[in-house]
Amino acid sequence: MKITDFSQPIRQSSKGIIIIFAFNAYKFFKRFFVLFIAFGVSLARKKTFASLTPQTIILIIIGVLIIILIIAILKYLNFKFYLSNDDFHLSTGILNKDNTIIPKSKIQNVYIKQNFLQQIINVVSLNIETAGDEKSEIEIKALDKATALLLKEELFTTSNIRSEEIETNANVRVFFKVSPKRLLLEGISQNHFRSFIIIASFVFGFYYEFKDYFRELKLKQRLEDFITIDGDNIVNFLIINTLFIIVAIIVSLFFSVVKTFITNYNLEVLEHNTKIEINKGLFNKLSLSLTPNRIQNLIIKTNRLKAYFGLYTLSVKQAMVQAKQQKNYKIVAMEKAQTKNLVLKIFKSYNEDVKAHKPKKYYKYILAYRALLLTCILNIPAFFLFGNKFWLINIVLVFTCFLYVTFKYRKAYYKIDEEYVTVGRGYIDTITEIFEIHKIQSIELKQNLFQKRKNIASLNIATASEETTIPYIDKTDAMLIYDYLLFKVESQDRDWM
């Protein structure tokens, strides 16, 4: 039944019992995942665990699930919400009752999402983020989509809200819709080192938990019988390691592509009169609204491979949004022209033709010093682990350090005009960050001992969602920028959100 009257206390859909039960059961089994694996291994070997038979263990699990179901029903019955003229009211709790009142004016964002189970039973969840700490989020887990959209509109309707922020779907157009080909290219051009670290961490963690069981399988001995490795033959050593690297790259590439498709499946950007809507996701569908006055920073990313394919990513930073949720405010696989147009949609008067300024060349020497220091530190444990053979790796490390210093300095710049600050940075990725001057929260001029001797300083500029550094510029310029930005912030009568 479609709910349209939010002035009286109402519950979410009765299907919410299923969602709450599934969520709590998942949390329970996730918390005791290692213990359940140990159950399985012990039962496979001994047909018993701690003198408990399989039948007894099954009965215990059924009992736990019944308790979780009862808790889910009680949570559902005690979860009620309603709207007054200017506030959202929520009542929750089983034994301890909590009553929460949120002024609509304090609501930072309202977004709709739908996980795989919610897709099956045809409900969505509505999440409300407030301008508080990172945990200040309320989730209504089961609403039909029409009701969720209506509630979202009502939450943004207050007596003092600007009339232009309230709009219908009459003037909505599809600004960007990703194609499977561009998603594939996006996955291929991702940072696969990050994917490799995730996979390696999982594998090593899993092995550590069950190393005794793996030892009984004698996997190491079987691998040595399959591959004959001559410890004194560096050719065999290089071949084996090369094969390992190739396999790692293939697995990481596959992981990146699959993750990109799942996260950004059917990604589309809808353009309204005064806001932008992002819809995406396969197993977890998301619908996010972006209002320009609430946006703090825009970050544009690409790299050489992405630029070759014409791929650009635009990340939107908002104030006091959870780090996990912040990742969802990302639009991938756009063309360069589309990225520019979207920036102008959000920051209407932005001008990218403002003159760019570079850090002092002393910044290069600092980068080189840091890189070479790290190389020297890595050599100490490597010498004891690998002996004299490791010196060959230094050729690669030194070349990598040279590339790091060259590209890091080349990509560093800053631009400042009447309304915006633009800062460029990056090593592998080329990163451009843009924010409005009137949304600056703090400015800090920093000088270490070495910078003082060279009459150089760095500026740390913070908005409500991000801190950005303009590194190693002339102190006189830094003071002028510092005074100028402070003057602009204090003289403009504009809200930061």
Coordinates of N, CA, C and O in Angstrom, one line a residue, residues 115-180:
N115 N 19.8 -3.3 -2.0 CA 20.7 -4.4 -2.1 C 20.0 -5.6 -2.8 O 18.9 -5.5 -3.2
F116 N 20.8 -6.7 -3.0 CA 20.2 -7.8 -3.7 C 19.0 -8.4 -3.2 O 18.0 -8.7 -3.9
L117 N 18.9 -8.5 -1.8 CA 17.7 -9.1 -1.2 C 16.5 -8.1 -1.4 O 15.4 -8.5 -1.6
Q118 N 16.8 -6.8 -1.2 CA 15.7 -5.8 -1.4 C 15.2 -5.8 -2.8 O 14.0 -5.6 -3.1
Q119 N 16.1 -6.1 -3.8 CA 15.6 -6.2 -5.2 C 14.7 -7.4 -5.4 O 13.7 -7.3 -6.1
I120 N 15.0 -8.5 -4.7 CA 14.2 -9.7 -4.8 C 12.8 -9.5 -4.2 O 11.7 -9.9 -4.8
I121 N 12.7 -8.8 -3.1 CA 11.4 -8.6 -2.4 C 10.8 -7.3 -2.8 O 9.7 -6.9 -2.2
N122 N 11.4 -6.5 -3.7 CA 10.9 -5.3 -4.3 C 10.6 -4.2 -3.2 O 9.5 -3.6 -3.1
V123 N 11.7 -3.9 -2.4 CA 11.6 -2.7 -1.5 C 13.0 -2.0 -1.7 O 13.9 -2.5 -2.2
V124 N 13.0 -0.8 -1.1 CA 14.3 0.0 -1.1 C 14.5 0.5 0.3 O 13.6 0.5 1.1
S125 N 15.7 0.9 0.6 CA 16.0 1.5 1.9 C 16.3 3.0 1.6 O 16.8 3.4 0.6
L126 N 15.9 3.8 2.6 CA 16.1 5.3 2.5 C 17.0 5.7 3.6 O 16.8 5.4 4.8
N127 N 18.2 6.3 3.3 CA 19.2 6.7 4.3 C 19.2 8.2 4.4 O 19.2 8.9 3.4
I128 N 19.2 8.7 5.6 CA 19.2 10.1 5.9 C 20.6 10.4 6.6 O 20.9 9.9 7.7
E129 N 21.3 11.3 6.0 CA 22.6 11.7 6.6 C 22.4 13.2 7.1 O 21.9 14.0 6.4
T130 N 22.9 13.4 8.4 CA 22.8 14.7 8.9 C 24.2 15.4 9.0 O 25.2 14.7 8.9
A131 N 24.2 16.7 9.3 CA 25.4 17.4 9.4 C 26.0 17.3 10.8 O 26.1 18.2 11.6
G132 N 26.3 16.0 11.1 CA 26.9 15.7 12.4 C 28.2 14.9 12.3 O 28.9 15.1 11.3
D133 N 28.4 14.0 13.2 CA 29.6 13.1 13.0 C 29.4 12.1 12.0 O 28.3 12.0 11.4
E134 N 30.4 11.2 11.7 CA 30.4 10.3 10.6 C 29.4 9.2 10.8 O 29.0 8.4 9.9
K135 N 28.9 9.0 12.0 CA 27.9 7.9 12.3 C 26.5 8.4 12.3 O 25.6 7.7 12.6
S136 N 26.3 9.7 12.0 CA 25.0 10.3 12.1 C 24.2 10.0 10.8 O 24.0 10.8 10.0
E137 N 23.7 8.7 10.8 CA 22.9 8.3 9.7 C 21.8 7.4 10.1 O 21.9 6.6 11.0
I138 N 20.6 7.6 9.6 CA 19.4 6.9 9.9 C 19.0 6.1 8.6 O 19.0 6.7 7.5
E139 N 18.6 4.8 8.8 CA 18.2 4.0 7.6 C 16.9 3.4 7.9 O 16.6 2.8 8.9
I140 N 16.0 3.7 6.9 CA 14.7 3.0 6.9 C 14.8 1.9 5.9 O 15.0 2.1 4.7
K141 N 14.8 0.6 6.3 CA 15.3 -0.5 5.5 C 14.3 -1.0 4.5 O 14.7 -1.7 3.6
A142 N 13.0 -0.7 4.6 CA 12.1 -1.3 3.7 C 10.9 -0.4 3.4 O 10.0 -0.3 4.2
L143 N 11.0 0.2 2.2 CA 9.9 1.0 1.7 C 9.7 0.7 0.3 O 10.6 0.3 -0.4
D144 N 8.4 0.8 -0.2 CA 8.3 0.7 -1.7 C 8.9 2.0 -2.3 O 9.0 3.1 -1.7
K145 N 9.4 1.9 -3.6 CA 10.1 3.0 -4.1 C 9.4 4.3 -4.2 O 9.9 5.4 -4.0
A146 N 8.1 4.2 -4.6 CA 7.3 5.4 -4.7 C 7.2 6.1 -3.4 O 7.3 7.4 -3.3
T147 N 7.0 5.4 -2.3 CA 6.9 6.0 -0.9 C 8.3 6.6 -0.6 O 8.3 7.7 0.0
A148 N 9.4 5.9 -0.9 CA 10.7 6.4 -0.6 C 11.0 7.7 -1.3 O 11.5 8.7 -0.7
L149 N 10.6 7.8 -2.6 CA 10.8 9.0 -3.3 C 10.0 10.2 -2.8 O 10.4 11.3 -2.7
L150 N 8.7 9.9 -2.4 CA 7.9 10.9 -1.8 C 8.4 11.4 -0.4 O 8.5 12.6 -0.2
L151 N 8.9 10.5 0.4 CA 9.5 10.8 1.7 C 10.8 11.7 1.5 O 11.0 12.6 2.2
K152 N 11.5 11.3 0.5 CA 12.8 12.1 0.2 C 12.4 13.5 -0.2 O 13.1 14.5 0.3
E153 N 11.4 13.7 -1.0 CA 11.0 15.0 -1.3 C 10.5 15.8 -0.1 O 10.8 17.0 0.0
E154 N 9.7 15.1 0.7 CA 9.2 15.8 1.9 C 10.3 16.2 2.9 O 10.2 17.3 3.5
L155 N 11.3 15.4 3.0 CA 12.4 15.7 3.9 C 13.2 17.0 3.5 O 13.8 17.7 4.3
F156 N 13.2 17.3 2.2 CA 13.8 18.5 1.7 C 12.9 19.7 1.6 O 13.3 20.7 1.1
T157 N 11.7 19.5 2.0 CA 10.7 20.6 2.0 C 10.5 21.2 3.3 O 9.9 20.6 4.2
T158 N 11.1 22.4 3.5 CA 11.0 23.1 4.8 C 10.4 24.5 4.5 O 10.4 25.0 3.4
S159 N 10.0 25.1 5.6 CA 9.4 26.5 5.4 C 10.4 27.5 4.9 O 10.0 28.5 4.3
N160 N 11.7 27.2 5.2 CA 12.7 28.3 4.8 C 13.6 27.8 3.7 O 14.6 28.5 3.4
I161 N 13.3 26.7 3.1 CA 14.2 26.2 2.0 C 13.9 27.1 0.7 O 12.8 27.5 0.5
R162 N 14.9 27.3 -0.1 CA 14.8 28.0 -1.3 C 13.9 27.3 -2.3 O 14.0 26.1 -2.5
S163 N 13.0 28.0 -2.9 CA 12.0 27.4 -3.8 C 12.6 26.7 -4.9 O 12.1 25.8 -5.5
E164 N 13.8 27.2 -5.4 CA 14.4 26.6 -6.6 C 14.9 25.2 -6.3 O 15.2 24.4 -7.2
E165 N 15.0 24.8 -5.0 CA 15.5 23.5 -4.7 C 14.4 22.4 -4.8 O 14.7 21.2 -4.7
I166 N 13.2 22.9 -4.8 CA 12.0 22.0 -4.9 C 11.6 21.9 -6.3 O 11.2 22.8 -6.9
E167 N 11.7 20.7 -6.9 CA 11.4 20.6 -8.3 C 10.8 19.2 -8.6 O 11.0 18.3 -7.8
T168 N 10.2 19.1 -9.7 CA 9.6 17.8 -10.1 C 10.5 17.1 -11.2 O 11.6 17.6 -11.5
N169 N 10.1 16.0 -11.7 CA 10.9 15.3 -12.7 C 10.6 15.8 -14.1 O 11.0 15.2 -15.1
A170 N 9.9 17.0 -14.2 CA 9.5 17.4 -15.6 C 10.7 17.8 -16.4 O 10.7 17.6 -17.6
N171 N 11.7 18.3 -15.8 CA 12.9 18.8 -16.6 C 14.1 18.0 -16.3 O 15.2 18.5 -16.1
V172 N 14.0 16.7 -16.3 CA 15.1 15.8 -16.1 C 15.6 15.2 -17.4 O 14.8 14.8 -18.3
R173 N 16.9 15.2 -17.6 CA 17.5 14.6 -18.8 C 18.7 13.8 -18.4 O 19.3 14.0 -17.4
V174 N 19.0 12.8 -19.2 CA 20.1 11.9 -19.0 C 21.3 12.6 -19.5 O 21.5 12.8 -20.7
F175 N 22.2 13.0 -18.5 CA 23.4 13.7 -18.9 C 24.5 12.7 -19.4 O 25.3 13.0 -20.3
F176 N 24.6 11.6 -18.7 CA 25.6 10.6 -19.0 C 25.1 9.2 -18.6 O 24.5 9.0 -17.6
K177 N 25.4 8.2 -19.5 CA 25.0 6.8 -19.2 C 26.2 6.0 -19.7 O 26.6 6.1 -20.9
V178 N 26.8 5.2 -18.8 CA 28.0 4.4 -19.1 C 27.6 3.2 -20.0 O 26.6 2.6 -19.9
S179 N 28.5 2.9 -20.9 CA 28.4 1.7 -21.8 C 29.2 0.6 -21.2 O 30.2 0.8 -20.5
P180 N 28.9 -0.7 -21.5 CA 29.7 -1.8 -21.0 C 31.1 -1.7 -21.5 O 32.1 -2.1 -20.7

